[in-house]
Amino acid sequence: MAIAILIAALAGATLALFFQPRWWFPDAISAHAKAYDAHFLVTLWVIGCIFVLAQGLLAWVTFRYRDRGQTPSVSSGNNRLEIIWTSVTAVVFVALAFAGQGIWARVHLAAADPRALHVEVMAKQFAWSYRYAGADQAFGRVDIRQIDDAGGNPFGIDSKDPKGDDDITAALLRVPVGQPVELLLKSRDVIHNFFVRELRLKQDVVPGMTIPLRFTADTIGTYEVPCSELCGLGHHQMRSALVVMTPDAYEEWLQEARQQVALP
């Protein structure tokens, strides 16, 4: 009987944690993030109901068939019940997984918005760099022999290509609120991971590949961009920020950045 009470008490304490708001995610700042949270919440409710049912049955069985000095009995199980609960479990699992895949596919498989702001992202040990196209809306050619972190050229923009003369290189990712954005993720050395928890987005950045990642931030603010893939001894220092700005503030920053690039 004591074991049954202990099982019920532990199940009740675990259930109480579901209703504590302190452990929940930070505020979502995109439609994708909100859809992710909604699906996660549905999954929690489904699993929570199954958990309560299973633990309740376990406590009842433990209490009902406790040792009271009676003669032990042997049971060979019930195949029909096992088939039913295995089938129900499979259906619930597949349904939840299918719904989650739709949320994932809208980010990774949907076509890019023609109005999207394109930003190149370079990951390297142990920093992030961002490149914006200049007034010509074209990225200049790159040459790995011209990479110069100390000189402000982490992408290796080719000095012989006039299209790269007005490219903007920044240490922070700045985007206007409500503007579709397409990041072009690249790595210069090892595998890194671009992660913004408020966007509910994580994407590995693999050397030798250009990986697109799309989002639209709808809340103004500054959000941390850490590397969430162990990439070396300085991994803990590899942090940047996503700055979501009003369109006017973004345009003002963009004009100032272009003026800085135009300086000799």
PDB file of C-alpha atoms in Angstrom:
ATOM      1  CA  MET A   1       0.000   0.000   0.000  1.00  0.00           C
ATOM      2  CA  ALA A   2       2.870   2.364   0.796  1.00  0.00           C
ATOM      3  CA  ILE A   3       4.294   1.830  -2.693  1.00  0.00           C
ATOM      4  CA  ALA A   4       0.956   2.715  -4.297  1.00  0.00           C
ATOM      5  CA  ILE A   5       0.771   5.927  -2.252  1.00  0.00           C
ATOM      6  CA  LEU A   6       4.373   6.785  -3.202  1.00  0.00           C
ATOM      7  CA  ILE A   7       3.635   6.261  -6.918  1.00  0.00           C
ATOM      8  CA  ALA A   8       0.552   8.491  -6.702  1.00  0.00           C
ATOM      9  CA  ALA A   9       2.475  11.179  -4.799  1.00  0.00           C
ATOM     10  CA  LEU A  10       5.359  11.222  -7.289  1.00  0.00           C
ATOM     11  CA  ALA A  11       2.930  11.352 -10.211  1.00  0.00           C
ATOM     12  CA  GLY A  12       1.058  14.244  -8.585  1.00  0.00           C
ATOM     13  CA  ALA A  13       4.283  16.175  -7.950  1.00  0.00           C
ATOM     14  CA  THR A  14       5.402  15.620 -11.538  1.00  0.00           C
ATOM     15  CA  LEU A  15       2.011  16.731 -12.844  1.00  0.00           C
ATOM     16  CA  ALA A  16       2.188  19.924 -10.759  1.00  0.00           C
ATOM     17  CA  LEU A  17       5.381  20.897 -12.586  1.00  0.00           C
ATOM     18  CA  PHE A  18       3.435  21.037 -15.859  1.00  0.00           C
ATOM     19  CA  PHE A  19       1.499  24.013 -14.533  1.00  0.00           C
ATOM     20  CA  GLN A  20       4.536  26.003 -13.370  1.00  0.00           C
ATOM     21  CA  PRO A  21       5.163  28.885 -15.813  1.00  0.00           C
ATOM     22  CA  ARG A  22       8.807  29.377 -14.826  1.00  0.00           C
ATOM     23  CA  TRP A  23      10.199  26.595 -17.010  1.00  0.00           C
ATOM     24  CA  TRP A  24       8.455  27.578 -20.248  1.00  0.00           C
ATOM     25  CA  PHE A  25      10.261  28.837 -23.349  1.00  0.00           C
ATOM     26  CA  PRO A  26      11.169  32.518 -23.803  1.00  0.00           C
ATOM     27  CA  ASP A  27       8.673  34.594 -25.782  1.00  0.00           C
ATOM     28  CA  ALA A  28       8.202  33.526 -29.400  1.00  0.00           C
ATOM     29  CA  ILE A  29       9.058  36.214 -31.966  1.00  0.00           C
ATOM     30  CA  SER A  30       7.865  34.649 -35.213  1.00  0.00           C
ATOM     31  CA  ALA A  31       4.880  32.792 -36.639  1.00  0.00           C
ATOM     32  CA  HIS A  32       7.004  29.648 -36.864  1.00  0.00           C
ATOM     33  CA  ALA A  33       7.986  29.922 -33.199  1.00  0.00           C
ATOM     34  CA  LYS A  34       4.353  30.331 -32.155  1.00  0.00           C
ATOM     35  CA  ALA A  35       3.307  27.310 -34.226  1.00  0.00           C
ATOM     36  CA  TYR A  36       6.180  25.345 -32.672  1.00  0.00           C
ATOM     37  CA  ASP A  37       5.034  26.287 -29.163  1.00  0.00           C
ATOM     38  CA  ALA A  38       1.419  25.394 -29.926  1.00  0.00           C
ATOM     39  CA  HIS A  39       2.416  21.967 -31.222  1.00  0.00           C
ATOM     40  CA  PHE A  40       4.724  21.405 -28.261  1.00  0.00           C
ATOM     41  CA  LEU A  41       1.894  22.298 -25.877  1.00  0.00           C
ATOM     42  CA  VAL A  42      -0.478  19.852 -27.597  1.00  0.00           C
ATOM     43  CA  THR A  43       2.192  17.162 -27.321  1.00  0.00           C
ATOM     44  CA  LEU A  44       2.611  17.898 -23.616  1.00  0.00           C
ATOM     45  CA  TRP A  45      -1.129  17.614 -22.998  1.00  0.00           C
ATOM     46  CA  VAL A  46      -1.356  14.326 -24.876  1.00  0.00           C
ATOM     47  CA  ILE A  47       1.654  12.864 -23.097  1.00  0.00           C
ATOM     48  CA  GLY A  48       0.470  14.309 -19.773  1.00  0.00           C
ATOM     49  CA  CYS A  49      -2.902  12.595 -20.068  1.00  0.00           C
ATOM     50  CA  ILE A  50      -1.221   9.292 -20.945  1.00  0.00           C
ATOM     51  CA  PHE A  51       1.172   9.742 -18.026  1.00  0.00           C
ATOM     52  CA  VAL A  52      -1.651  10.356 -15.547  1.00  0.00           C
ATOM     53  CA  LEU A  53      -3.589   7.358 -16.851  1.00  0.00           C
ATOM     54  CA  ALA A  54      -0.568   5.044 -16.756  1.00  0.00           C
ATOM     55  CA  GLN A  55       0.558   6.114 -13.298  1.00  0.00           C
ATOM     56  CA  GLY A  56      -2.998   5.931 -11.976  1.00  0.00           C
ATOM     57  CA  LEU A  57      -3.356   2.376 -13.271  1.00  0.00           C
ATOM     58  CA  LEU A  58       0.054   1.468 -11.863  1.00  0.00           C
ATOM     59  CA  ALA A  59      -0.904   2.800  -8.426  1.00  0.00           C
ATOM     60  CA  TRP A  60      -4.266   0.995  -8.555  1.00  0.00           C
ATOM     61  CA  VAL A  61      -2.726  -2.316  -9.652  1.00  0.00           C
ATOM     62  CA  THR A  62      -0.066  -2.027  -6.953  1.00  0.00           C
ATOM     63  CA  PHE A  63      -2.763  -1.395  -4.340  1.00  0.00           C
ATOM     64  CA  ARG A  64      -5.294  -3.909  -5.661  1.00  0.00           C
ATOM     65  CA  TYR A  65      -2.859  -6.791  -5.935  1.00  0.00           C
ATOM     66  CA  ARG A  66      -0.717  -6.067  -2.888  1.00  0.00           C
ATOM     67  CA  ASP A  67       0.483  -8.939  -0.745  1.00  0.00           C
ATOM     68  CA  ARG A  68      -2.215  -9.807   1.778  1.00  0.00           C
ATOM     69  CA  GLY A  69      -1.060 -13.347   2.443  1.00  0.00           C
ATOM     70  CA  GLN A  70      -3.189 -14.830  -0.337  1.00  0.00           C
ATOM     71  CA  THR A  71      -2.100 -17.580  -2.712  1.00  0.00           C
ATOM     72  CA  PRO A  72      -0.202 -16.095  -5.713  1.00  0.00           C
ATOM     73  CA  SER A  73      -1.900 -16.373  -9.104  1.00  0.00           C
ATOM     74  CA  VAL A  74      -0.319 -16.525 -12.558  1.00  0.00           C
ATOM     75  CA  SER A  75      -1.473 -14.470 -15.546  1.00  0.00           C
ATOM     76  CA  SER A  76      -0.440 -15.031 -19.174  1.00  0.00           C
ATOM     77  CA  GLY A  77      -1.483 -11.504 -20.177  1.00  0.00           C
ATOM     78  CA  ASN A  78      -4.118 -10.306 -22.614  1.00  0.00           C
ATOM     79  CA  ASN A  79      -3.052 -10.223 -26.255  1.00  0.00           C
ATOM     80  CA  ARG A  80      -6.088  -8.252 -27.319  1.00  0.00           C
ATOM     81  CA  LEU A  81      -5.405  -5.436 -24.840  1.00  0.00           C
ATOM     82  CA  GLU A  82      -1.730  -5.348 -25.817  1.00  0.00           C
ATOM     83  CA  ILE A  83      -2.613  -5.022 -29.508  1.00  0.00           C
ATOM     84  CA  ILE A  84      -5.091  -2.232 -28.742  1.00  0.00           C
ATOM     85  CA  TRP A  85      -2.777  -0.054 -26.645  1.00  0.00           C
ATOM     86  CA  THR A  86       0.179  -0.655 -28.979  1.00  0.00           C
ATOM     87  CA  SER A  87      -1.944   0.401 -31.967  1.00  0.00           C
ATOM     88  CA  VAL A  88      -3.264   3.487 -30.168  1.00  0.00           C
ATOM     89  CA  THR A  89       0.273   4.465 -29.182  1.00  0.00           C
ATOM     90  CA  ALA A  90       1.464   4.115 -32.778  1.00  0.00           C
ATOM     91  CA  VAL A  91      -1.424   6.212 -34.126  1.00  0.00           C
ATOM     92  CA  VAL A  92      -0.852   8.995 -31.589  1.00  0.00           C
ATOM     93  CA  PHE A  93       2.908   9.008 -32.215  1.00  0.00           C
ATOM     94  CA  VAL A  94       2.542   9.134 -36.020  1.00  0.00           C
ATOM     95  CA  ALA A  95      -0.121  11.867 -35.826  1.00  0.00           C
ATOM     96  CA  LEU A  96       2.021  14.086 -33.597  1.00  0.00           C
ATOM     97  CA  ALA A  97       5.111  13.467 -35.732  1.00  0.00           C
ATOM     98  CA  PHE A  98       3.208  14.234 -38.946  1.00  0.00           C
ATOM     99  CA  ALA A  99       1.906  17.537 -37.554  1.00  0.00           C
ATOM    100  CA  GLY A 100       5.423  18.474 -36.402  1.00  0.00           C
ATOM    101  CA  GLN A 101       6.914  17.706 -39.801  1.00  0.00           C
ATOM    102  CA  GLY A 102       4.560  20.259 -41.361  1.00  0.00           C
ATOM    103  CA  ILE A 103       5.911  22.992 -39.086  1.00  0.00           C
ATOM    104  CA  TRP A 104       9.485  21.982 -39.926  1.00  0.00           C
ATOM    105  CA  ALA A 105       8.815  21.787 -43.676  1.00  0.00           C
ATOM    106  CA  ARG A 106       7.380  25.301 -43.856  1.00  0.00           C
ATOM    107  CA  VAL A 107      10.763  26.637 -42.730  1.00  0.00           C
ATOM    108  CA  HIS A 108      13.173  24.343 -44.550  1.00  0.00           C
ATOM    109  CA  LEU A 109      11.344  23.246 -47.708  1.00  0.00           C
ATOM    110  CA  ALA A 110       9.085  26.171 -48.647  1.00  0.00           C
ATOM    111  CA  ALA A 111      10.249  28.466 -51.442  1.00  0.00           C
ATOM    112  CA  ALA A 112      11.997  31.665 -50.419  1.00  0.00           C
ATOM    113  CA  ASP A 113       9.884  34.821 -50.311  1.00  0.00           C
ATOM    114  CA  PRO A 114      10.813  37.023 -53.304  1.00  0.00           C
ATOM    115  CA  ARG A 115      10.854  40.010 -50.912  1.00  0.00           C
ATOM    116  CA  ALA A 116      13.335  38.327 -48.577  1.00  0.00           C
ATOM    117  CA  LEU A 117      16.388  40.159 -47.294  1.00  0.00           C
ATOM    118  CA  HIS A 118      19.422  38.013 -48.102  1.00  0.00           C
ATOM    119  CA  VAL A 119      22.242  37.934 -45.562  1.00  0.00           C
ATOM    120  CA  GLU A 120      25.349  35.783 -45.737  1.00  0.00           C
ATOM    121  CA  VAL A 121      26.427  34.290 -42.407  1.00  0.00           C
ATOM    122  CA  MET A 122      29.995  33.124 -41.874  1.00  0.00           C
ATOM    123  CA  ALA A 123      30.740  30.884 -38.908  1.00  0.00           C
ATOM    124  CA  LYS A 124      34.332  30.439 -37.819  1.00  0.00           C
ATOM    125  CA  GLN A 125      36.195  29.583 -34.653  1.00  0.00           C
ATOM    126  CA  PHE A 126      34.977  31.393 -32.628  1.00  0.00           C
ATOM    127  CA  ALA A 127      32.841  34.205 -34.061  1.00  0.00           C
ATOM    128  CA  TRP A 128      29.918  35.019 -36.346  1.00  0.00           C
ATOM    129  CA  SER A 129      30.125  37.471 -39.255  1.00  0.00           C
ATOM    130  CA  TYR A 130      27.323  38.794 -41.457  1.00  0.00           C
ATOM    131  CA  ARG A 131      27.456  40.218 -44.983  1.00  0.00           C
ATOM    132  CA  TYR A 132      24.832  42.432 -46.610  1.00  0.00           C
ATOM    133  CA  ALA A 133      24.733  43.278 -50.297  1.00  0.00           C
ATOM    134  CA  GLY A 134      25.338  46.920 -51.168  1.00  0.00           C
ATOM    135  CA  ALA A 135      23.155  49.270 -53.176  1.00  0.00           C
ATOM    136  CA  ASP A 136      23.599  47.037 -56.248  1.00  0.00           C
ATOM    137  CA  GLN A 137      21.800  44.229 -54.344  1.00  0.00           C
ATOM    138  CA  ALA A 138      24.535  41.787 -55.380  1.00  0.00           C
ATOM    139  CA  PHE A 139      27.196  40.052 -53.326  1.00  0.00           C
ATOM    140  CA  GLY A 140      30.747  40.431 -54.529  1.00  0.00           C
ATOM    141  CA  ARG A 141      32.915  37.485 -55.408  1.00  0.00           C
ATOM    142  CA  VAL A 142      35.036  35.985 -52.621  1.00  0.00           C
ATOM    143  CA  ASP A 143      38.628  34.779 -52.627  1.00  0.00           C
ATOM    144  CA  ILE A 144      39.846  32.706 -49.686  1.00  0.00           C
ATOM    145  CA  ARG A 145      43.345  34.140 -50.157  1.00  0.00           C
ATOM    146  CA  GLN A 146      41.977  37.565 -49.219  1.00  0.00           C
ATOM    147  CA  ILE A 147      40.380  36.513 -45.927  1.00  0.00           C
ATOM    148  CA  ASP A 148      41.594  38.941 -43.288  1.00  0.00           C
ATOM    149  CA  ASP A 149      39.807  38.954 -39.936  1.00  0.00           C
ATOM    150  CA  ALA A 150      42.018  41.674 -38.487  1.00  0.00           C
ATOM    151  CA  GLY A 151      41.467  43.820 -41.569  1.00  0.00           C
ATOM    152  CA  GLY A 152      37.684  43.464 -41.442  1.00  0.00           C
ATOM    153  CA  ASN A 153      37.338  41.030 -44.333  1.00  0.00           C
ATOM    154  CA  PRO A 154      36.253  37.689 -42.776  1.00  0.00           C
ATOM    155  CA  PHE A 155      34.478  36.649 -45.982  1.00  0.00           C
ATOM    156  CA  GLY A 156      37.477  37.258 -48.221  1.00  0.00           C
ATOM    157  CA  ILE A 157      35.632  39.705 -50.482  1.00  0.00           C
ATOM    158  CA  ASP A 158      37.625  39.934 -53.702  1.00  0.00           C
ATOM    159  CA  SER A 159      39.080  43.433 -54.076  1.00  0.00           C
ATOM    160  CA  LYS A 160      39.122  42.964 -57.870  1.00  0.00           C
ATOM    161  CA  ASP A 161      35.338  42.517 -58.092  1.00  0.00           C
ATOM    162  CA  PRO A 162      33.538  45.884 -58.169  1.00  0.00           C
ATOM    163  CA  LYS A 163      30.311  44.226 -56.973  1.00  0.00           C
ATOM    164  CA  GLY A 164      31.936  43.669 -53.599  1.00  0.00           C
ATOM    165  CA  ASP A 165      33.062  47.262 -53.079  1.00  0.00           C
ATOM    166  CA  ASP A 166      29.808  48.224 -51.361  1.00  0.00           C
ATOM    167  CA  ASP A 167      29.195  44.962 -49.463  1.00  0.00           C
ATOM    168  CA  ILE A 168      28.635  45.505 -45.738  1.00  0.00           C
ATOM    169  CA  THR A 169      30.273  43.262 -43.143  1.00  0.00           C
ATOM    170  CA  ALA A 170      28.908  43.318 -39.582  1.00  0.00           C
ATOM    171  CA  ALA A 171      29.356  41.505 -36.289  1.00  0.00           C
ATOM    172  CA  LEU A 172      25.626  41.622 -35.448  1.00  0.00           C
ATOM    173  CA  LEU A 173      22.687  40.380 -37.476  1.00  0.00           C
ATOM    174  CA  ARG A 174      20.314  43.309 -37.968  1.00  0.00           C
ATOM    175  CA  VAL A 175      16.926  42.831 -39.661  1.00  0.00           C
ATOM    176  CA  PRO A 176      13.765  44.938 -39.955  1.00  0.00           C
ATOM    177  CA  VAL A 177      10.719  43.700 -38.084  1.00  0.00           C
ATOM    178  CA  GLY A 178       8.172  41.932 -40.284  1.00  0.00           C
ATOM    179  CA  GLN A 179      10.653  41.515 -43.157  1.00  0.00           C
ATOM    180  CA  PRO A 180      11.191  38.003 -44.562  1.00  0.00           C
ATOM    181  CA  VAL A 181      14.852  37.073 -44.174  1.00  0.00           C
ATOM    182  CA  GLU A 182      16.900  34.376 -45.863  1.00  0.00           C
ATOM    183  CA  LEU A 183      20.218  33.569 -44.246  1.00  0.00           C
ATOM    184  CA  LEU A 184      22.915  31.868 -46.310  1.00  0.00           C
ATOM    185  CA  LEU A 185      24.873  29.913 -43.724  1.00  0.00           C
ATOM    186  CA  LYS A 186      28.527  29.020 -44.340  1.00  0.00           C
ATOM    187  CA  SER A 187      31.377  27.699 -42.203  1.00  0.00           C
ATOM    188  CA  ARG A 188      35.051  28.419 -42.692  1.00  0.00           C
ATOM    189  CA  ASP A 189      36.449  25.583 -40.594  1.00  0.00           C
ATOM    190  CA  VAL A 190      34.326  23.079 -38.615  1.00  0.00           C
ATOM    191  CA  ILE A 191      30.646  22.360 -38.039  1.00  0.00           C
ATOM    192  CA  HIS A 192      28.884  25.122 -36.112  1.00  0.00           C
ATOM    193  CA  ASN A 193      25.202  25.661 -35.321  1.00  0.00           C
ATOM    194  CA  PHE A 194      23.138  28.828 -35.733  1.00  0.00           C
ATOM    195  CA  PHE A 195      20.590  29.030 -32.912  1.00  0.00           C
ATOM    196  CA  VAL A 196      18.070  31.678 -31.870  1.00  0.00           C
ATOM    197  CA  ARG A 197      15.850  30.304 -29.127  1.00  0.00           C
ATOM    198  CA  GLU A 198      13.160  32.988 -29.558  1.00  0.00           C
ATOM    199  CA  LEU A 199      12.797  31.947 -33.212  1.00  0.00           C
ATOM    200  CA  ARG A 200      12.786  28.234 -32.241  1.00  0.00           C
ATOM    201  CA  LEU A 201      15.370  27.703 -34.996  1.00  0.00           C
ATOM    202  CA  LYS A 202      18.570  25.660 -34.967  1.00  0.00           C
ATOM    203  CA  GLN A 203      20.583  24.859 -38.063  1.00  0.00           C
ATOM    204  CA  ASP A 204      23.950  23.171 -38.463  1.00  0.00           C
ATOM    205  CA  VAL A 205      26.481  25.141 -40.501  1.00  0.00           C
ATOM    206  CA  VAL A 206      28.633  22.713 -42.471  1.00  0.00           C
ATOM    207  CA  PRO A 207      31.970  23.498 -44.157  1.00  0.00           C
ATOM    208  CA  GLY A 208      31.750  23.431 -47.941  1.00  0.00           C
ATOM    209  CA  MET A 209      27.989  24.009 -48.000  1.00  0.00           C
ATOM    210  CA  THR A 210      25.686  27.034 -48.273  1.00  0.00           C
ATOM    211  CA  ILE A 211      22.600  26.300 -46.207  1.00  0.00           C
ATOM    212  CA  PRO A 212      19.535  28.576 -46.408  1.00  0.00           C
ATOM    213  CA  LEU A 213      17.538  29.386 -43.288  1.00  0.00           C
ATOM    214  CA  ARG A 214      14.414  31.548 -43.488  1.00  0.00           C
ATOM    215  CA  PHE A 215      12.459  33.449 -40.858  1.00  0.00           C
ATOM    216  CA  THR A 216      10.372  36.560 -40.274  1.00  0.00           C
ATOM    217  CA  ALA A 217      10.784  38.182 -36.863  1.00  0.00           C
ATOM    218  CA  ASP A 218       7.712  40.068 -35.654  1.00  0.00           C
ATOM    219  CA  THR A 219       8.952  41.443 -32.319  1.00  0.00           C
ATOM    220  CA  ILE A 220      11.490  44.244 -31.908  1.00  0.00           C
ATOM    221  CA  GLY A 221      14.403  43.441 -29.598  1.00  0.00           C
ATOM    222  CA  THR A 222      17.881  41.965 -29.257  1.00  0.00           C
ATOM    223  CA  TYR A 223      18.245  38.189 -29.073  1.00  0.00           C
ATOM    224  CA  GLU A 224      21.304  36.027 -28.436  1.00  0.00           C
ATOM    225  CA  VAL A 225      22.824  33.984 -31.266  1.00  0.00           C
ATOM    226  CA  PRO A 226      25.086  31.341 -29.707  1.00  0.00           C
ATOM    227  CA  CYS A 227      26.797  28.480 -31.461  1.00  0.00           C
ATOM    228  CA  SER A 228      25.091  25.340 -30.163  1.00  0.00           C
ATOM    229  CA  GLU A 229      27.466  22.807 -31.700  1.00  0.00           C
ATOM    230  CA  LEU A 230      30.676  22.028 -29.811  1.00  0.00           C
ATOM    231  CA  CYS A 231      33.308  23.510 -32.129  1.00  0.00           C
ATOM    232  CA  GLY A 232      36.503  23.757 -30.100  1.00  0.00           C
ATOM    233  CA  LEU A 233      38.030  25.170 -26.954  1.00  0.00           C
ATOM    234  CA  GLY A 234      36.520  28.621 -27.504  1.00  0.00           C
ATOM    235  CA  HIS A 235      33.016  27.313 -28.234  1.00  0.00           C
ATOM    236  CA  HIS A 236      31.561  29.061 -25.179  1.00  0.00           C
ATOM    237  CA  GLN A 237      32.739  32.427 -26.515  1.00  0.00           C
ATOM    238  CA  MET A 238      31.072  32.094 -29.915  1.00  0.00           C
ATOM    239  CA  ARG A 239      28.132  34.412 -29.424  1.00  0.00           C
ATOM    240  CA  SER A 240      26.496  37.138 -31.452  1.00  0.00           C
ATOM    241  CA  ALA A 241      23.083  38.812 -31.491  1.00  0.00           C
ATOM    242  CA  LEU A 242      20.022  39.183 -33.672  1.00  0.00           C
ATOM    243  CA  VAL A 243      18.795  42.772 -33.564  1.00  0.00           C
ATOM    244  CA  VAL A 244      15.205  43.189 -34.787  1.00  0.00           C
ATOM    245  CA  MET A 245      14.624  46.865 -35.610  1.00  0.00           C
ATOM    246  CA  THR A 246      11.860  49.097 -36.905  1.00  0.00           C
ATOM    247  CA  PRO A 247      12.083  49.590 -40.683  1.00  0.00           C
ATOM    248  CA  ASP A 248      13.136  53.220 -40.194  1.00  0.00           C
ATOM    249  CA  ALA A 249      15.865  52.305 -37.687  1.00  0.00           C
ATOM    250  CA  TYR A 250      17.110  49.545 -39.959  1.00  0.00           C
ATOM    251  CA  GLU A 251      17.222  51.859 -42.970  1.00  0.00           C
ATOM    252  CA  GLU A 252      19.117  54.446 -40.922  1.00  0.00           C
ATOM    253  CA  TRP A 253      21.668  51.839 -39.855  1.00  0.00           C
ATOM    254  CA  LEU A 254      21.975  50.569 -43.427  1.00  0.00           C
ATOM    255  CA  GLN A 255      22.697  54.041 -44.790  1.00  0.00           C
ATOM    256  CA  GLU A 256      25.310  54.674 -42.101  1.00  0.00           C
ATOM    257  CA  ALA A 257      26.960  51.318 -42.855  1.00  0.00           C
ATOM    258  CA  ARG A 258      27.052  52.117 -46.575  1.00  0.00           C
ATOM    259  CA  GLN A 259      28.666  55.449 -45.858  1.00  0.00           C
ATOM    260  CA  GLN A 260      31.340  53.731 -43.752  1.00  0.00           C
ATOM    261  CA  VAL A 261      32.059  51.286 -46.576  1.00  0.00           C
ATOM    262  CA  ALA A 262      32.340  54.166 -49.046  1.00  0.00           C
ATOM    263  CA  LEU A 263      35.040  55.874 -46.956  1.00  0.00           C
ATOM    264  CA  PRO A 264      38.603  55.397 -48.329  1.00  0.00           C
TER     265      PRO A 264
END
